[in-house]
PDB file of C-alpha atoms in Angstrom:
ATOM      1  CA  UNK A   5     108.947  97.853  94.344  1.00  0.00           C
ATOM      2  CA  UNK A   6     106.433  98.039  96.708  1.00  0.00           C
ATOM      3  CA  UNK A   7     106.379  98.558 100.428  1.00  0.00           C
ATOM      4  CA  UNK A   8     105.853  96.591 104.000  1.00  0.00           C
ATOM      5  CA  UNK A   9     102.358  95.541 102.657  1.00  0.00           C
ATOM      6  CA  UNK A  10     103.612  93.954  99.658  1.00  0.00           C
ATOM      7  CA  UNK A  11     103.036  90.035 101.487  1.00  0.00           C
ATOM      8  CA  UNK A  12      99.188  91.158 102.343  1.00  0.00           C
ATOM      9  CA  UNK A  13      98.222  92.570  99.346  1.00  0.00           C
ATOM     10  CA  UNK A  14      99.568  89.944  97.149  1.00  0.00           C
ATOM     11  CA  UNK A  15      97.381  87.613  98.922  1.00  0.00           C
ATOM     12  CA  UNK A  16      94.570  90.213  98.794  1.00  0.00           C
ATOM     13  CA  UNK A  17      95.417  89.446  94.564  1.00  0.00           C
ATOM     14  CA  UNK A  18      95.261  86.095  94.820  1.00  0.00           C
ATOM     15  CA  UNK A  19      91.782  86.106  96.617  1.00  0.00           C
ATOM     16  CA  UNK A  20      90.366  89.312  94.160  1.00  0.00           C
ATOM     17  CA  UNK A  21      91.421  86.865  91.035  1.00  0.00           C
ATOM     18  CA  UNK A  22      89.725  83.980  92.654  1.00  0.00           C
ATOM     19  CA  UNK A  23      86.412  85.748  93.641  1.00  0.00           C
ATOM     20  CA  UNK A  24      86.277  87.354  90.081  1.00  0.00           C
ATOM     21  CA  UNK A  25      86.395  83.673  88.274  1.00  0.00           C
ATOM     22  CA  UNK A  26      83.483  82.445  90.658  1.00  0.00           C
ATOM     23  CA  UNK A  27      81.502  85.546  89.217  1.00  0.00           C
ATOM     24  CA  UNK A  28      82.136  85.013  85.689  1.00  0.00           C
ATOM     25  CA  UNK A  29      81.381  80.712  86.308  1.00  0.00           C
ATOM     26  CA  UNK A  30      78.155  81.637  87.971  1.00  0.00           C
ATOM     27  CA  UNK A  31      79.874  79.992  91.014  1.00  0.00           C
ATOM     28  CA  UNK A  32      77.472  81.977  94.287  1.00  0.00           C
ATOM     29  CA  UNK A  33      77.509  81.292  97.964  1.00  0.00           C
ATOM     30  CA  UNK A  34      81.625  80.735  98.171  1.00  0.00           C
ATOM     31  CA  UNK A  35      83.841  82.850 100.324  1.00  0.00           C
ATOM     32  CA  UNK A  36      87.312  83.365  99.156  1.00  0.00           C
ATOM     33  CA  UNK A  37      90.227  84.673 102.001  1.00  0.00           C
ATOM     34  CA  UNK A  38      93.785  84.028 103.250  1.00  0.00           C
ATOM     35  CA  UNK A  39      93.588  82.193 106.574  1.00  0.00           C
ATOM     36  CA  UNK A  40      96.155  80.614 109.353  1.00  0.00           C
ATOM     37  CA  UNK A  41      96.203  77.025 109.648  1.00  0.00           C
ATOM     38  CA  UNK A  42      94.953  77.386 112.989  1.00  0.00           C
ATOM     39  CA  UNK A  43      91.673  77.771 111.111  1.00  0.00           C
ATOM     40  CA  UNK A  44      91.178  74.883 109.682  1.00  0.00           C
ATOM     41  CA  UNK A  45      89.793  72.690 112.148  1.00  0.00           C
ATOM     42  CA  UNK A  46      86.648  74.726 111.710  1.00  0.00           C
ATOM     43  CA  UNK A  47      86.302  75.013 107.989  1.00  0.00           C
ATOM     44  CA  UNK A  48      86.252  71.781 107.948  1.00  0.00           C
ATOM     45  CA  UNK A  49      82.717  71.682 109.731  1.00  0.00           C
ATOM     46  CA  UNK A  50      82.111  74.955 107.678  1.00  0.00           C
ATOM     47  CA  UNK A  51      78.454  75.673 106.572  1.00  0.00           C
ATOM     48  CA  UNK A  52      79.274  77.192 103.789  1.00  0.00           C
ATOM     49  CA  UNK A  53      81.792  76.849 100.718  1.00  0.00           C
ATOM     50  CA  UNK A  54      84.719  78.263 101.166  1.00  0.00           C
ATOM     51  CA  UNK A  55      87.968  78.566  99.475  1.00  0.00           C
ATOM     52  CA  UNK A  56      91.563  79.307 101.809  1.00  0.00           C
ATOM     53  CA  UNK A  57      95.041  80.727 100.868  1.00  0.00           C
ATOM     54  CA  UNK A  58      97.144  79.432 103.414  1.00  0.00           C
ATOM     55  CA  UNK A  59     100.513  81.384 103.585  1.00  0.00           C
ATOM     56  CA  UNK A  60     102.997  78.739 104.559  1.00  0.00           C
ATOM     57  CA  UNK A  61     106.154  79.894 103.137  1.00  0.00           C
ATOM     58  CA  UNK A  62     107.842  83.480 102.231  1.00  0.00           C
ATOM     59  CA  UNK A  63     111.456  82.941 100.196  1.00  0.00           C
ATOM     60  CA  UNK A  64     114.089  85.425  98.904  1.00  0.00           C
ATOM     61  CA  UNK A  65     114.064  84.905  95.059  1.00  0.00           C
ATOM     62  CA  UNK A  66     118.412  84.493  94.691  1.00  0.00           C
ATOM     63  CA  UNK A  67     118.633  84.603  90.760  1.00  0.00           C
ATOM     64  CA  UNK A  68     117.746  88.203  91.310  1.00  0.00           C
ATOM     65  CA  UNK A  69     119.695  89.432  94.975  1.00  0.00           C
ATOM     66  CA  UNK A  70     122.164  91.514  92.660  1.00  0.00           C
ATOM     67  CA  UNK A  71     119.733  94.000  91.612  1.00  0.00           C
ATOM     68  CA  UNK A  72     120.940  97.276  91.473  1.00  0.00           C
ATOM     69  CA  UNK A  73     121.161  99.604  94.406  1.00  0.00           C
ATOM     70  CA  UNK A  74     118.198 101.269  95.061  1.00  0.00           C
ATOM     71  CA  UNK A  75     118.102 105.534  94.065  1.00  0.00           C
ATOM     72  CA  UNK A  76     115.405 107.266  96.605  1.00  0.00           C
ATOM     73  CA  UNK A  77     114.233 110.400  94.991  1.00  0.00           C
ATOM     74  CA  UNK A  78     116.625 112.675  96.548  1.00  0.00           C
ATOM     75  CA  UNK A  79     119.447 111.243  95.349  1.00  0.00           C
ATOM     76  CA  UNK A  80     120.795 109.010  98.040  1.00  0.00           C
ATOM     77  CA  UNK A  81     121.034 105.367  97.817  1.00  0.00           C
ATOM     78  CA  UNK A  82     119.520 102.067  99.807  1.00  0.00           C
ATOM     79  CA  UNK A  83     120.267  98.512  99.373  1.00  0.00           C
ATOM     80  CA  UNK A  84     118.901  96.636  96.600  1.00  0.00           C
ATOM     81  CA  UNK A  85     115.244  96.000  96.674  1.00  0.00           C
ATOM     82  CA  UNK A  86     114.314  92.334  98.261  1.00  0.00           C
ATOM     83  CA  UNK A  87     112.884  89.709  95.938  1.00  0.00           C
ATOM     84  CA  UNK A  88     110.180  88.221  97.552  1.00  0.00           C
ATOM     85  CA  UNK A  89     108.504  84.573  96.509  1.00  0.00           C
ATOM     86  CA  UNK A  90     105.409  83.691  98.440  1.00  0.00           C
ATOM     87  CA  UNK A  91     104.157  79.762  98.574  1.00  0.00           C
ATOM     88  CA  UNK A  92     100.288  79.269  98.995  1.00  0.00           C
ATOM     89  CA  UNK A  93      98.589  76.042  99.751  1.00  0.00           C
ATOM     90  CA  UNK A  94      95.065  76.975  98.238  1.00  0.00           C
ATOM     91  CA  UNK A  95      92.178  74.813  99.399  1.00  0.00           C
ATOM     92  CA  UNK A  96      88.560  74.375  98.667  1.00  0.00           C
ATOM     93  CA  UNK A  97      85.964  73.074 101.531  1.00  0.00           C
ATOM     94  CA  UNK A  98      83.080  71.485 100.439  1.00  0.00           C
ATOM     95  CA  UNK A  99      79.747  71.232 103.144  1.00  0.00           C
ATOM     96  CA  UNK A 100      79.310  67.898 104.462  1.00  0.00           C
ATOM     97  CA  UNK A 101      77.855  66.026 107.206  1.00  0.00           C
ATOM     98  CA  UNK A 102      80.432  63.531 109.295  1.00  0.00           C
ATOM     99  CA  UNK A 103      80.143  60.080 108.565  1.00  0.00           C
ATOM    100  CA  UNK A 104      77.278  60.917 105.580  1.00  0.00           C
ATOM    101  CA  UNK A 105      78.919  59.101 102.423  1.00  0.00           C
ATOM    102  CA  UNK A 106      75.911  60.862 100.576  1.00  0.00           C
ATOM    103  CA  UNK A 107      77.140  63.994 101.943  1.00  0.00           C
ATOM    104  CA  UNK A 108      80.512  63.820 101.618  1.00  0.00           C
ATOM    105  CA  UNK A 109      80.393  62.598  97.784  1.00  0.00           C
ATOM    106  CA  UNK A 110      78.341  65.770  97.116  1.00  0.00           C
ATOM    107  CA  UNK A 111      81.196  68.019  99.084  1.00  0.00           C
ATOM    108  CA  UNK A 112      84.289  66.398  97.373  1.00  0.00           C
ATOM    109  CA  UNK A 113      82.495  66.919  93.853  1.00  0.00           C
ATOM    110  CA  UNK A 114      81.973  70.539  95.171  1.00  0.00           C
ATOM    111  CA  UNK A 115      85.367  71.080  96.153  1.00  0.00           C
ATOM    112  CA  UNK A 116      87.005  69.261  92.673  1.00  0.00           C
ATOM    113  CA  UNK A 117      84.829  71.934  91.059  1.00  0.00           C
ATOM    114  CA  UNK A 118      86.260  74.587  92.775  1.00  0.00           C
ATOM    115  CA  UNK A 119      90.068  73.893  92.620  1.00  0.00           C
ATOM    116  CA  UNK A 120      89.378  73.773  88.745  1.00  0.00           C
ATOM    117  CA  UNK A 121      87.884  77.560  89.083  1.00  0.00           C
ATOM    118  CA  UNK A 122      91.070  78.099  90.663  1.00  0.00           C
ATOM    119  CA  UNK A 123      93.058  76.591  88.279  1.00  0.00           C
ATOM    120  CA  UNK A 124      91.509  78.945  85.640  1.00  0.00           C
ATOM    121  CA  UNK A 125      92.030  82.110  87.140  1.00  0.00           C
ATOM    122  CA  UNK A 126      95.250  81.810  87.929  1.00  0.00           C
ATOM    123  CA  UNK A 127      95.952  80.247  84.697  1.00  0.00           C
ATOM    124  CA  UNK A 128      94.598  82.972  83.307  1.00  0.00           C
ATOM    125  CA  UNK A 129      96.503  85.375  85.292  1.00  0.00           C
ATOM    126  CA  UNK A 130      99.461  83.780  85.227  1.00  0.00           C
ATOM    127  CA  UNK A 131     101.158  87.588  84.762  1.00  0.00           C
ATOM    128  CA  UNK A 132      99.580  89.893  86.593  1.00  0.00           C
ATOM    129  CA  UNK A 133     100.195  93.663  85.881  1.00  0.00           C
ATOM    130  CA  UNK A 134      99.917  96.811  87.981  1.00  0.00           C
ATOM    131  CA  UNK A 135      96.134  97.547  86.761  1.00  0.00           C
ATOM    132  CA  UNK A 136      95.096  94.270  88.487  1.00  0.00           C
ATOM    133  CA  UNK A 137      96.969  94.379  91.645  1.00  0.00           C
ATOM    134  CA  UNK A 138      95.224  95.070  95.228  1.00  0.00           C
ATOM    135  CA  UNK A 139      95.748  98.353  96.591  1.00  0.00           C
ATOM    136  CA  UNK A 140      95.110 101.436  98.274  1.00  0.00           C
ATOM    137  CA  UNK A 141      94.587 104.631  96.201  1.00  0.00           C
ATOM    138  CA  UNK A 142      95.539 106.902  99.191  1.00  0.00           C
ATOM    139  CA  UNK A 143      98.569 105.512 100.102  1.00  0.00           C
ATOM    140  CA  UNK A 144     100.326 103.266  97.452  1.00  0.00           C
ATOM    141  CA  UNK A 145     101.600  99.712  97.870  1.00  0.00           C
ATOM    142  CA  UNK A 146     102.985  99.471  94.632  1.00  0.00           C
ATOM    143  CA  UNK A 147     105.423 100.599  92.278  1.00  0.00           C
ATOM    144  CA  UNK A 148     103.959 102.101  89.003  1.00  0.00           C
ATOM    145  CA  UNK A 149     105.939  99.182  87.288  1.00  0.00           C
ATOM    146  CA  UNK A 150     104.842  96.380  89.780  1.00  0.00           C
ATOM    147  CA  UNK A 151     103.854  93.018  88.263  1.00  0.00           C
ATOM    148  CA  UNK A 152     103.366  89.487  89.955  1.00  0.00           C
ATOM    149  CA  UNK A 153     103.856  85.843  88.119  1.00  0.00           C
ATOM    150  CA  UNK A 154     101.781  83.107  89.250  1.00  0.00           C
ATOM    151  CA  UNK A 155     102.589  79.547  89.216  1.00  0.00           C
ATOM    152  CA  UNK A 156     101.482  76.472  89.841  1.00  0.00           C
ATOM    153  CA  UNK A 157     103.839  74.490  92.123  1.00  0.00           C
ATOM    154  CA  UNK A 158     104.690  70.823  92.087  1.00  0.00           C
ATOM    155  CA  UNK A 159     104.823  69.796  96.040  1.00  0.00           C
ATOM    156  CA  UNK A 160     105.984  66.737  97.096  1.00  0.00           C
ATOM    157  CA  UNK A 161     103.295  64.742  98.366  1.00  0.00           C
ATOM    158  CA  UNK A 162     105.154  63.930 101.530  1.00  0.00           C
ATOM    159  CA  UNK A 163     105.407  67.897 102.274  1.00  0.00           C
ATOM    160  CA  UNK A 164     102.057  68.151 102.014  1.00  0.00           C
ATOM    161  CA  UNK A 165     101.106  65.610 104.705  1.00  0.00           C
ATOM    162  CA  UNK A 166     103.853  67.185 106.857  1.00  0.00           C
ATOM    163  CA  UNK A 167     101.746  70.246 105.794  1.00  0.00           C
ATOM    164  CA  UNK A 168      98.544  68.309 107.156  1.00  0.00           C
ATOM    165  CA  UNK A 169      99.838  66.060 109.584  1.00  0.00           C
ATOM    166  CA  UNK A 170     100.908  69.763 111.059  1.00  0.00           C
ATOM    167  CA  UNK A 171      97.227  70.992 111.282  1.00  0.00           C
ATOM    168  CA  UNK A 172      95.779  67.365 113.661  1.00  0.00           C
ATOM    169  CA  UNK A 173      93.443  66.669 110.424  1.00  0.00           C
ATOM    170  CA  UNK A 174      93.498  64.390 107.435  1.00  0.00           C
ATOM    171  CA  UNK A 175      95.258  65.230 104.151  1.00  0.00           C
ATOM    172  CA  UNK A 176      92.756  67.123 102.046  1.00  0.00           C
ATOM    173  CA  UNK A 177      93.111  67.846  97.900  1.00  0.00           C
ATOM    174  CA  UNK A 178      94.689  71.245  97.678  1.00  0.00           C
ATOM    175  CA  UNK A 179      96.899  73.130  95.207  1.00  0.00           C
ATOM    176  CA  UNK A 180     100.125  74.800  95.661  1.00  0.00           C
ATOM    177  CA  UNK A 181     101.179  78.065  94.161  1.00  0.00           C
ATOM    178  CA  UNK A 182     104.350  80.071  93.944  1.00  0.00           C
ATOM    179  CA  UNK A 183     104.114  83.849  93.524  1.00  0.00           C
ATOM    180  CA  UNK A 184     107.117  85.675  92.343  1.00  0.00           C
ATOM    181  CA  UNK A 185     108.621  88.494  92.382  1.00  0.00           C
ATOM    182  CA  UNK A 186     107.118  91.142  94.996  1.00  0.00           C
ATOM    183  CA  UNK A 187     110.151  93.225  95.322  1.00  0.00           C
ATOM    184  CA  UNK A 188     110.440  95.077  99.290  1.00  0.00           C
ATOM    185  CA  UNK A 189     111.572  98.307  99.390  1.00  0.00           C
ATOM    186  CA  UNK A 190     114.307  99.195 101.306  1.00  0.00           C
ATOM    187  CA  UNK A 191     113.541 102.063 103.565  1.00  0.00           C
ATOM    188  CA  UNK A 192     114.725 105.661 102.375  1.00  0.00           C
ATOM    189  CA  UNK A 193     117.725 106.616 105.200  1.00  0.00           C
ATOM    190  CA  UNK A 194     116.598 109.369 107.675  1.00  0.00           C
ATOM    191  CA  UNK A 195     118.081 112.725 106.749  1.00  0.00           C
ATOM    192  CA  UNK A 196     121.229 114.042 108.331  1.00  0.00           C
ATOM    193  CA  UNK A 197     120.770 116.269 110.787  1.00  0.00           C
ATOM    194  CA  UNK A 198     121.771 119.866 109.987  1.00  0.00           C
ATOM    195  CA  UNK A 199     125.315 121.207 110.436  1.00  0.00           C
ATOM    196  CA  UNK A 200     124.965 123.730 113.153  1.00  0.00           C
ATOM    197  CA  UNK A 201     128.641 124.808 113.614  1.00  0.00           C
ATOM    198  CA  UNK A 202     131.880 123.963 111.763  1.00  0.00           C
ATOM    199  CA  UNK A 203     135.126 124.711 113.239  1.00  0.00           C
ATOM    200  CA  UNK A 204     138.176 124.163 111.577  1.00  0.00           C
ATOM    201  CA  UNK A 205     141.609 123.657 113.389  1.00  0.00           C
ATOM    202  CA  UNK A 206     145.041 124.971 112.126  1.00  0.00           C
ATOM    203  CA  UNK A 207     148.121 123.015 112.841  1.00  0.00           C
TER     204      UNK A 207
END
């Protein structure tokens, strides 16, 4: 189970598996990150590569709400832990020059090339265990058991021109992923405060 940070550090995954396939391909000069949509007018005039992870949705996972009730370590107990799934609309932004059909072929074959380094590492990774997971060695996100699946998600295409039609550009290629299950953590109760004084009455 992890913690509050669980929803940014699974993206922080996502973009560590990414960057790590571009390595091994040989793949240079391409920057990898989880952005808004608000940013997307401007990568798409972007002088330089650049692959997004747009958050768009965050779910409750219901075939597992009736997990047990969580046991903090001293002994209490919290609610069960929440199943998170996270939907990411992953897409790749080739160079080009506006109105340049030289350009833009160049840019499109770019970004097809991309998507299918995407495609690969999280392929690859479609279970991803604790080792690989992004965290923070002074202060934990995750569970010594933590895992994440990845997996590929079939999107309507009319959702994904809402998606677009949302953002004032044109549709673009992109790829939609579902990743599942980053458990929350309940928050351990606050402590009692001390009895001070007890008095019982007699009848």
């Amino acid at each position: 189970m992890a913690d509050f940070r669980v929803v940014d550090h699974t993206g922080l995954t996502l973009v560590a598996l990414i960057e790590r396939q571009l390595v091994d391909l040989g793949i240079a000069n391409v920057s990898v990150g989880v952005v808004s949509a608000g940013i997307f007018a401007t990568l798409g005039a972007t002088p330089n590569a650049f692959i997004s992870l747009f958050l768009y949705q965050i779910s409750g996972n219901a075939e597992l709400r009736n997990l047990p009730e969580t046991l903090f370590p001293d002994g209490t107990r919290g609610r069960q832990p929440l199943p998170l799934e996270l939907s990411y609309l992953i897409t790749a932004w080739g160079v080009r020059t506006p109105g340049d059909i030289a350009s833009d072929q160049q840019a499109a074959g770019e970004e097809a090339r991309l998507l299918g380094a995407v495609l690969q590492a999280l392929y690859e990774h479609a279970e991803v265990g604790r080792g690989e997971l992004s965290d923070v060695v002074a202060l934990p996100v995750w569970a010594p058991y933590d895992g994440l699946q990845i997996a590929l998600q079939p999107l309507p295409i009319d959702t994904q021109y809402r998606l677009w039609d949302a953002t004032d550009l044109g549709y673009r290629l992109s790829l939609a992923y579902r990743v599942r299950v980053a458990s929350l953590q309940p928050t351990p109760p606050l402590p009692a405060p001390p009895v001070v004084n007890a008095e019982m009455a007699l009848a």
